[in-house]
Amino acid sequence: MLPIEDISSAQHITLKAGNTSFANASAMYTYLLTQHKKVSLCASEDIENNFSFLPWYDKLRKSIPSSTDLIIEISSDTIGYVHYLDAHSVKINKKMATALYAGLLKKYENLQSLQLDGMVFATVNRLIELQAEYQLCQSFLAYNVPLSVFRLKATLFKKMLLVDEASVVNVYICDEDFKTTGATLKDARNIMKELLTLVNVRKVVLIKSDEENKIIQEEIRFEK
């Protein structure tokens, strides 16, 4: 998970993270500071403003410092990092617990993902017991939705088409929709998952209308 031997000998460690792993990087940044290490945090992409409540967000930089002698790529495997800290008898403080809780929210779609299992819920419970500020995390990550997403929803809902006895939703999108709403393809993919909650709908298809109706993604409802 983290190269413990390399960490012990490193003078300047840089953690690289993206949107799916920034929360975990925040927790690991705190941990490495307790080890009296010089640490930098490098963003591999633009990090969403929703994460601004987390520690070290203001320390983000786009380039790796020249004095770095160890670069660690942080993953989205929050539970793996919790296990790592436990295995090395590291006390998870409130700041780390909050960041790790945020990591779980991000990875498991505000705890609504079909990938949820008992281990995830057990870890959530433990982090709350460790004083994770879970309400703060929920406020920023689950309820802080930009207006651009609502604009895109309105656009897509107008253009969606129910087929196959309303079991399939075809959602048509084009580049102009992104320009006029300010939303992104990632936002469109999240809206697809919301449409999958409609009664009787079993599949949602995202179609690029300005690219000869090219299918760019499909979401299928999980069923036993």
XYZ file of N, CA and C in Angstrom:
672
model
N 0.846 -1.209 0.000
C 0.000 0.000 0.000
C 0.880 1.258 0.000
N 1.761 1.372 1.027
C 2.782 2.426 1.045
C 4.136 1.750 1.240
N 5.149 2.177 0.511
C 6.472 1.539 0.621
C 7.171 1.953 1.916
N 6.923 1.225 2.986
C 7.373 1.628 4.318
C 8.894 1.809 4.406
N 9.653 0.926 3.750
C 11.111 1.047 3.815
C 11.584 2.288 3.066
N 10.979 2.560 1.919
C 11.356 3.754 1.156
C 10.977 5.022 1.909
N 9.856 4.976 2.600
C 9.406 6.136 3.369
C 10.395 6.465 4.477
N 10.878 5.441 5.137
C 11.786 5.665 6.267
C 13.083 6.347 5.843
N 13.504 6.115 4.608
C 14.775 6.698 4.154
C 14.583 7.969 3.316
N 13.365 8.261 2.917
C 13.105 9.421 2.057
C 13.225 10.729 2.828
N 13.683 11.756 2.140
C 13.793 13.086 2.732
C 12.588 13.962 2.377
N 12.098 13.796 1.157
C 10.975 14.614 0.686
C 10.047 13.719 -0.135
N 8.850 13.504 0.378
C 7.873 12.614 -0.257
C 6.784 13.442 -0.928
N 6.459 13.091 -2.169
C 5.343 13.728 -2.861
C 4.252 12.696 -3.111
N 3.042 13.034 -2.696
C 1.877 12.184 -2.927
C 1.145 12.695 -4.164
N 0.878 11.805 -5.115
C 0.128 12.171 -6.321
C -1.294 11.624 -6.210
N -2.276 12.475 -6.502
C -3.667 12.048 -6.360
C -4.569 12.748 -7.354
N -5.692 12.104 -7.668
C -6.737 12.692 -8.490
C -8.007 12.811 -7.668
N -9.117 13.049 -8.326
C -10.378 13.238 -7.605
C -10.805 12.007 -6.822
N -10.570 10.827 -7.376
C -11.015 9.621 -6.689
C -10.106 9.238 -5.523
N -8.932 9.834 -5.456
C -7.982 9.444 -4.411
C -7.514 10.594 -3.524
N -7.993 11.821 -3.786
C -7.502 12.955 -3.002
C -7.788 12.799 -1.513
N -8.976 12.322 -1.152
C -9.311 12.179 0.270
C -8.333 11.239 0.964
N -8.000 10.132 0.311
C -7.015 9.206 0.884
C -5.640 9.862 0.985
N -5.295 10.667 -0.020
C -4.009 11.374 0.010
C -3.954 12.339 1.184
N -5.081 12.975 1.474
C -5.141 13.892 2.613
C -4.848 13.152 3.915
N -5.430 11.956 4.050
C -5.184 11.150 5.254
C -3.723 10.712 5.332
N -3.159 10.281 4.193
C -1.770 9.819 4.189
C -0.803 10.983 4.415
N -1.158 12.171 3.950
C -0.357 13.372 4.188
C -0.249 13.607 5.704
N -1.388 13.525 6.375
C -1.387 13.708 7.831
C -0.523 12.655 8.509
N -0.666 11.400 8.069
C 0.121 10.302 8.646
C 1.619 10.553 8.478
N 2.035 10.945 7.276
C 3.462 11.149 7.023
C 4.023 12.320 7.826
N 3.193 13.318 8.086
C 3.632 14.423 8.940
C 3.933 13.933 10.355
N 3.137 12.963 10.819
C 3.390 12.413 12.165
C 4.702 11.629 12.193
N 5.183 11.235 11.003
C 6.468 10.538 10.900
C 7.619 11.519 10.688
N 7.275 12.819 10.827
C 8.271 13.896 10.709
C 8.925 13.928 9.324
N 8.084 13.714 8.302
C 8.562 13.746 6.927
C 8.147 15.041 6.246
N 8.974 15.503 5.328
C 8.589 16.621 4.480
C 7.709 16.053 3.375
N 6.506 16.596 3.231
C 5.533 16.031 2.297
C 4.971 17.117 1.382
N 4.780 16.757 0.112
C 4.085 17.617 -0.849
C 2.922 16.832 -1.441
N 1.929 17.565 -1.926
C 0.727 16.948 -2.485
C 0.538 17.466 -3.910
N 0.635 16.563 -4.881
C 0.567 16.939 -6.288
C -0.712 16.399 -6.916
N -1.457 17.262 -7.609
C -2.716 16.867 -8.246
C -2.448 16.380 -9.663
N -2.929 15.178 -9.979
C -2.769 14.636 -11.324
C -3.853 15.164 -12.257
N -4.850 15.869 -11.698
C -5.923 16.501 -12.458
C -6.495 17.617 -11.589
N -7.401 18.410 -12.127
C -8.043 19.438 -11.316
C -8.907 18.780 -10.252
N -8.639 19.071 -9.001
C -9.396 18.471 -7.901
C -10.668 19.273 -7.649
N -11.786 18.575 -7.543
C -13.080 19.225 -7.370
C -13.100 20.091 -6.116
N -13.770 21.234 -6.229
C -13.869 22.158 -5.104
C -14.631 21.549 -3.922
N -15.426 20.503 -4.186
C -16.172 19.837 -3.109
C -15.244 19.305 -2.017
N -13.977 19.075 -2.367
C -13.017 18.545 -1.399
C -12.317 19.644 -0.604
N -12.705 20.881 -0.795
C -11.986 21.998 -0.171
C -12.066 21.989 1.353
N -13.005 21.234 1.918
C -13.133 21.174 3.379
C -12.090 20.261 4.015
N -11.442 19.451 3.207
C -10.482 18.488 3.747
C -9.134 19.134 4.048
N -8.403 18.567 5.000
C -7.061 19.083 5.305
C -6.160 19.008 4.077
N -5.318 19.995 3.920
C -4.258 20.059 2.928
C -4.744 20.365 1.517
N -6.021 20.641 1.345
C -6.509 21.035 0.015
C -5.746 22.265 -0.484
N -5.443 23.176 0.432
C -4.736 24.404 0.048
C -3.251 24.161 -0.228
N -2.789 22.934 0.026
C -1.389 22.605 -0.248
C -1.196 21.980 -1.632
N -2.294 21.761 -2.349
C -2.210 21.129 -3.662
C -1.338 21.926 -4.626
N -0.544 21.210 -5.396
C 0.258 21.833 -6.425
C 0.181 20.971 -7.681
N 0.540 21.566 -8.830
C 0.405 20.837 -10.100
C 1.695 20.164 -10.524
N 2.809 20.593 -9.971
C 4.088 19.999 -10.368
C 4.784 19.362 -9.174
N 5.619 18.397 -9.470
C 6.369 17.699 -8.424
C 7.617 18.499 -8.071
N 7.823 18.803 -6.803
C 9.007 19.578 -6.395
C 10.306 18.869 -6.809
N 11.276 19.642 -7.206
C 12.542 19.070 -7.684
C 13.294 18.322 -6.581
N 13.038 18.680 -5.322
C 13.749 18.029 -4.214
C 13.127 16.690 -3.811
N 12.039 16.297 -4.471
C 11.367 15.039 -4.140
C 12.276 13.849 -4.413
N 12.395 12.948 -3.444
C 13.158 11.722 -3.678
C 12.285 10.470 -3.572
N 10.972 10.665 -3.329
C 10.046 9.536 -3.339
C 8.664 10.023 -3.755
N 8.140 9.434 -4.831
C 6.796 9.763 -5.312
C 5.888 8.574 -5.038
N 4.755 8.829 -4.410
C 3.796 7.768 -4.117
C 2.471 8.091 -4.796
N 2.007 7.189 -5.647
C 0.706 7.335 -6.307
C -0.361 6.808 -5.345
N -1.265 7.681 -4.965
C -2.324 7.289 -4.035
C -3.524 6.747 -4.824
N -4.092 5.648 -4.333
C -5.228 5.021 -5.018
C -6.538 5.358 -4.308
N -7.639 4.856 -4.861
C -8.965 5.095 -4.267
C -9.349 4.018 -3.253
N -8.428 3.121 -2.948
C -8.704 2.000 -2.048
C -8.647 2.445 -0.579
N -9.698 3.105 -0.128
C -9.724 3.637 1.243
C -9.580 2.537 2.272
N -10.318 1.448 2.100
C -10.256 0.356 3.070
C -8.844 -0.211 3.138
N -8.167 -0.270 2.007
C -6.786 -0.740 1.997
C -5.874 0.137 2.845
N -6.085 1.450 2.801
C -5.270 2.369 3.605
C -5.589 2.229 5.091
N -6.856 1.999 5.410
C -7.226 1.763 6.814
C -6.519 0.512 7.327
N -6.519 -0.551 6.521
C -5.840 -1.787 6.909
C -4.340 -1.564 7.051
N -3.777 -0.749 6.172
C -2.348 -0.443 6.242
C -2.010 0.250 7.563
N -2.800 1.244 7.912
C -2.556 1.981 9.155
C -2.695 1.069 10.362
N -3.689 0.192 10.336
C -3.878 -0.758 11.436
C -2.690 -1.713 11.539
N -2.235 -2.196 10.389
C -1.133 -3.167 10.366
C 0.151 -2.574 10.929
N 0.279 -1.241 10.839
C 1.484 -0.581 11.349
C 1.220 0.160 12.664
N 0.116 -0.230 13.301
C -0.232 0.301 14.631
C -0.259 1.822 14.664
N -0.793 2.404 13.594
C -0.907 3.857 13.507
C -2.260 4.289 14.069
N -2.229 5.230 14.985
C -3.471 5.759 15.530
C -4.113 6.691 14.500
N -5.356 6.403 14.144
C -6.083 7.229 13.180
C -6.741 8.382 13.938
N -6.226 9.585 13.749
C -6.782 10.729 14.467
C -8.029 11.273 13.749
N -8.636 12.287 14.327
C -9.887 12.837 13.794
C -9.715 13.357 12.376
N -8.607 14.027 12.118
C -8.350 14.589 10.796
C -8.237 13.482 9.749
N -7.520 12.408 10.087
C -7.362 11.285 9.168
C -8.681 10.549 8.978
N -9.423 10.364 10.059
C -10.703 9.651 9.981
C -11.677 10.386 9.074
N -11.693 11.712 9.169
C -12.587 12.511 8.327
C -12.221 12.350 6.855
N -10.939 12.407 6.549
C -10.493 12.266 5.161
C -10.808 10.872 4.624
N -10.585 9.848 5.434
C -10.868 8.479 5.003
C -12.363 8.258 4.807
N -13.177 8.861 5.660
C -14.633 8.767 5.492
C -15.034 9.407 4.162
N -14.434 10.549 3.858
C -14.705 11.215 2.581
C -14.285 10.327 1.413
N -13.195 9.583 1.595
C -12.741 8.656 0.560
C -13.764 7.575 0.281
N -14.391 7.068 1.339
C -15.436 6.055 1.168
C -16.660 6.636 0.466
N -17.042 7.859 0.840
C -18.180 8.508 0.184
C -17.921 8.646 -1.321
N -16.707 9.043 -1.670
C -16.369 9.239 -3.082
C -16.371 7.914 -3.829
N -15.724 6.916 -3.269
C -15.579 5.629 -3.948
C -16.915 4.913 -4.094
N -17.754 5.026 -3.071
C -19.015 4.269 -3.066
C -20.234 5.164 -3.295
N -20.037 6.228 -4.063
C -21.131 7.063 -4.563
C -22.099 7.480 -3.450
N -21.523 8.146 -2.446
C -22.311 8.613 -1.287
C -23.027 7.465 -0.595
N -22.334 6.308 -0.571
C -22.824 5.080 0.069
C -24.113 4.575 -0.578
N -24.223 4.748 -1.880
C -25.363 4.235 -2.634
C -24.925 3.275 -3.740
N -23.643 2.962 -3.786
C -23.115 2.092 -4.822
C -23.572 0.650 -4.637
N -23.709 -0.070 -5.745
C -24.047 -1.492 -5.695
C -22.855 -2.325 -5.209
N -21.695 -1.704 -5.092
C -20.494 -2.410 -4.629
C -20.363 -2.427 -3.105
N -21.322 -1.835 -2.408
C -21.267 -1.805 -0.945
C -21.327 -3.222 -0.375
N -20.557 -3.442 0.684
C -20.630 -4.723 1.386
C -20.416 -4.486 2.875
N -20.407 -5.558 3.638
C -20.282 -5.442 5.091
C -18.998 -4.776 5.532
N -17.913 -5.006 4.789
C -16.634 -4.390 5.142
C -16.711 -2.876 5.046
N -17.394 -2.380 4.016
C -17.533 -0.925 3.853
C -18.304 -0.337 5.030
N -19.436 -0.954 5.382
C -20.241 -0.426 6.482
C -19.507 -0.516 7.815
N -18.735 -1.593 8.000
C -17.956 -1.730 9.234
C -16.897 -0.634 9.324
N -16.273 -0.314 8.188
C -15.247 0.733 8.163
C -15.868 2.104 8.403
N -17.039 2.344 7.797
C -17.762 3.599 8.027
C -18.049 3.772 9.511
N -18.557 2.715 10.138
C -18.886 2.780 11.565
C -17.641 3.057 12.404
N -16.553 2.408 12.053
C -15.315 2.597 12.827
C -14.796 4.022 12.693
N -14.834 4.573 11.488
C -14.345 5.942 11.275
C -15.200 6.957 12.025
N -16.490 6.711 12.094
C -17.365 7.597 12.876
C -17.010 7.509 14.361
N -16.718 6.297 14.830
C -16.293 6.124 16.226
C -14.972 6.840 16.492
N -14.146 6.980 15.442
C -12.869 7.686 15.563
C -13.042 9.197 15.361
N -14.286 9.655 15.410
C -14.654 11.077 15.358
C -14.552 11.699 13.973
N -14.704 10.889 12.934
C -14.782 11.454 11.585
C -15.949 12.433 11.517
N -15.726 13.576 10.918
C -16.792 14.575 10.786
C -17.671 14.197 9.592
N -18.487 13.164 9.806
C -19.260 12.585 8.717
C -20.332 13.530 8.192
N -20.904 14.351 9.061
C -21.927 15.285 8.591
C -21.311 16.354 7.681
N -20.099 16.771 8.005
C -19.380 17.730 7.160
C -19.085 17.106 5.796
N -18.647 15.856 5.802
C -18.371 15.147 4.547
C -19.622 15.046 3.696
N -20.734 14.662 4.316
C -21.996 14.528 3.584
C -22.411 15.868 2.989
N -22.238 16.917 3.771
C -22.661 18.242 3.320
C -21.918 18.669 2.065
N -20.603 18.422 2.028
C -19.801 18.869 0.891
C -19.858 17.909 -0.294
N -19.903 16.604 -0.021
C -19.794 15.636 -1.108
C -21.134 15.129 -1.624
N -22.141 15.089 -0.760
C -23.435 14.536 -1.180
C -24.446 15.611 -1.538
N -24.354 16.784 -0.905
C -25.396 17.792 -1.082
C -24.921 19.062 -1.781
N -23.636 19.170 -2.018
C -23.085 20.382 -2.626
C -22.985 20.206 -4.145
N -24.145 20.221 -4.820
C -24.202 19.957 -6.261
C -24.217 21.277 -7.036
N -23.347 21.449 -8.031
C -23.303 22.707 -8.792
C -24.535 22.892 -9.678
N -24.865 24.148 -9.959
C -26.023 24.478 -10.778
C -25.900 23.876 -12.182
N -24.678 23.732 -12.669
C -24.468 23.183 -14.017
C -25.060 21.782 -14.161
N -25.044 21.011 -13.080
C -25.599 19.657 -13.126
C -27.111 19.710 -13.316
N -27.772 20.629 -12.619
C -29.222 20.759 -12.765
C -29.592 21.251 -14.172
N -28.759 22.112 -14.722
C -29.005 22.563 -16.091
C -28.905 21.388 -17.064
N -27.886 20.550 -16.873
C -27.718 19.403 -17.759
C -28.864 18.407 -17.589
N -29.311 18.224 -16.350
C -30.448 17.332 -16.116
C -31.661 17.787 -16.916
N -31.963 19.070 -16.833
C -33.117 19.611 -17.543
C -32.992 19.363 -19.041
N -31.780 19.536 -19.556
C -31.547 19.332 -20.992
C -31.717 17.862 -21.377
N -31.123 16.974 -20.596
C -31.171 15.546 -20.927
C -32.561 14.963 -20.739
N -33.260 15.413 -19.707
C -34.601 14.881 -19.468
C -35.545 15.225 -20.619
N -35.315 16.384 -21.232
C -36.154 16.783 -22.370
C -35.898 15.892 -23.578
N -34.660 15.396 -23.689
C -34.274 14.652 -24.885
C -34.257 13.135 -24.698
N -34.553 12.662 -23.502
C -34.500 11.224 -23.274
C -35.709 10.541 -23.922
N -35.487 9.285 -24.293
C -36.525 8.527 -24.984
C -36.657 7.144 -24.354
N -37.874 6.794 -23.916
C -38.145 5.474 -23.359
C -38.490 4.503 -24.481
N -37.809 3.350 -24.496
C -38.060 2.328 -25.515
C -38.187 0.955 -24.853
N -38.523 -0.044 -25.664
C -38.677 -1.417 -25.164
C -39.587 -1.474 -23.945
N -40.815 -0.958 -24.150
C -41.827 -0.952 -23.092
C -41.326 -0.249 -21.829
N -40.617 0.849 -22.047
C -40.105 1.709 -20.974
C -39.063 1.029 -20.088
N -38.433 -0.028 -20.603
C -37.387 -0.697 -19.827
C -36.004 -0.133 -20.128
N -35.911 0.626 -21.237
C -34.636 1.219 -21.641
C -34.821 2.722 -21.842
N -33.872 3.510 -21.318
C -33.884 4.952 -21.530
C -32.708 5.320 -22.423
N -33.009 5.884 -23.580
C -31.961 6.417 -24.447
C -31.806 7.903 -24.139
N -30.597 8.305 -23.762
C -30.323 9.692 -23.402
C -29.390 10.281 -24.453
N -29.864 11.319 -25.147
C -29.098 11.926 -26.235
C -28.385 13.194 -25.745
N -27.112 13.278 -26.093
C -26.309 14.416 -25.655
C -25.370 14.842 -26.779
N -24.973 16.117 -26.776
C -24.040 16.618 -27.785
C -23.113 17.650 -27.135
N -22.100 18.047 -27.867
C -21.122 18.997 -27.329
C -21.777 20.323 -26.940
N -22.792 20.722 -27.688
C -23.468 21.976 -27.393
C -24.103 21.955 -26.004
N -24.561 20.781 -25.569
C -25.162 20.657 -24.235
C -24.145 20.971 -23.146
N -22.914 20.528 -23.348
C -21.869 20.802 -22.370
C -21.518 22.290 -22.353
N -21.500 22.903 -23.535
C -21.169 24.323 -23.620
C -22.224 25.192 -22.943
N -23.488 24.887 -23.185
C -24.565 25.734 -22.659
C -24.818 25.525 -21.167
N -24.493 24.347 -20.652
C -24.768 24.069 -19.233
C -23.535 24.229 -18.345
N -22.352 24.067 -18.932
C -21.125 24.114 -18.129
C -20.832 22.806 -17.422
N -21.630 21.774 -17.721
C -21.437 20.468 -17.095
C -20.436 19.634 -17.892
N -20.151 18.434 -17.397
C -19.150 17.572 -18.020
C -19.740 16.199 -18.341
N -18.963 15.410 -19.072
C -19.383 14.044 -19.383
C -19.534 13.229 -18.094
N -18.690 13.492 -17.132
C -18.799 12.813 -15.845
C -20.149 13.100 -15.200
N -20.610 14.347 -15.293
C -21.924 14.705 -14.754
C -23.029 13.929 -15.471
N -22.896 13.799 -16.785
C -23.885 13.063 -17.567
C -23.940 11.604 -17.130
N -22.794 11.036 -16.845
C -22.751 9.635 -16.406
C -23.427 9.461 -15.043
N -23.265 10.452 -14.174
C -23.936 10.383 -12.874
C -25.452 10.498 -13.026
N -25.893 11.321 -13.977
C -27.326 11.473 -14.233
C -27.904 10.164 -14.769
N -27.123 9.422 -15.539
C -27.562 8.117 -16.029
C -27.929 7.191 -14.870
N -27.109 7.198 -13.843
C -27.370 6.335 -12.687
C -28.658 6.735 -11.989
N -28.938 8.034 -11.966
C -30.185 8.509 -11.371
C -31.388 8.020 -12.184
N -31.265 8.047 -13.502
C -32.354 7.584 -14.364
C -32.608 6.091 -14.191
N -31.582 5.377 -13.765
C -31.721 3.936 -13.578
C -32.641 3.594 -12.405
N -32.963 4.594 -11.590
C -33.864 4.358 -10.453
C -35.335 4.462 -10.852
N -35.617 4.853 -12.091
C -37.000 4.945 -12.549
C -37.668 3.569 -12.550
N -38.939 3.533 -12.205
C -39.688 2.280 -12.183
C -39.652 1.630 -13.571
N -39.401 0.332 -13.593
C -39.379 -0.496 -14.807
C -38.119 -0.348 -15.656
N -37.344 0.686 -15.439
C -36.136 0.890 -16.258
C -35.047 -0.099 -15.849
N -34.508 -0.791 -16.841
C -33.460 -1.780 -16.599
C -32.113 -1.370 -17.203
N -32.161 -0.431 -18.153
C -30.921 -0.002 -18.803
C -31.026 1.449 -19.244
N -29.910 2.184 -19.114
C -29.823 3.562 -19.588
C -28.655 3.640 -20.568
N -28.910 4.222 -21.730
C -27.898 4.316 -22.780
C -27.619 5.788 -23.079
N -26.351 6.171 -22.993
C -25.950 7.548 -23.305
C -25.466 7.585 -24.758
N -26.120 8.427 -25.560
C -25.882 8.454 -27.006
C -25.412 9.836 -27.440
N -24.343 9.900 -28.211
C -23.797 11.167 -28.708
C -24.490 11.499 -30.031
N -25.452 12.415 -29.975
C -26.270 12.715 -31.154
C -25.496 13.433 -32.250
N -24.410 14.107 -31.894
C -23.612 14.814 -32.902
C -22.449 13.966 -33.406
N -22.454 12.686 -33.084
C -21.438 11.752 -33.584
C -22.123 10.501 -34.132
N -23.113 10.751 -34.977
C -23.858 9.678 -35.648
C -24.484 8.713 -34.641
N -25.025 9.290 -33.575
C -25.698 8.506 -32.525
C -24.811 7.386 -31.965
N -23.573 7.748 -31.727
C -22.619 6.799 -31.156
C -22.952 6.537 -29.686
N -23.019 5.271 -29.304
C -23.253 4.905 -27.901
C -21.945 5.067 -27.135
N -21.951 5.915 -26.110
C -20.706 6.154 -25.372
C -20.705 5.492 -23.994
N -21.872 5.098 -23.504
C -21.907 4.363 -22.235
C -23.279 3.743 -22.018
N -23.284 2.614 -21.300
C -24.523 1.973 -20.894
C -24.456 1.660 -19.397
N -25.573 1.844 -18.722
C -25.701 1.482 -17.313
C -26.839 0.480 -17.194
N -26.580 -0.625 -16.521
C -27.590 -1.678 -16.382
C -27.909 -1.881 -14.915
N -29.186 -1.974 -14.581
C -29.606 -2.166 -13.196
C -29.201 -3.564 -12.721
N -28.668 -3.595 -11.507
C -28.287 -4.876 -10.924
C -29.525 -5.627 -10.471
N -29.602 -6.892 -10.869
C -30.711 -7.733 -10.444
C -30.200 -9.136 -10.184
N -30.789 -9.796 -9.222
C -30.398 -11.171 -8.929
C -30.973 -12.107 -9.992
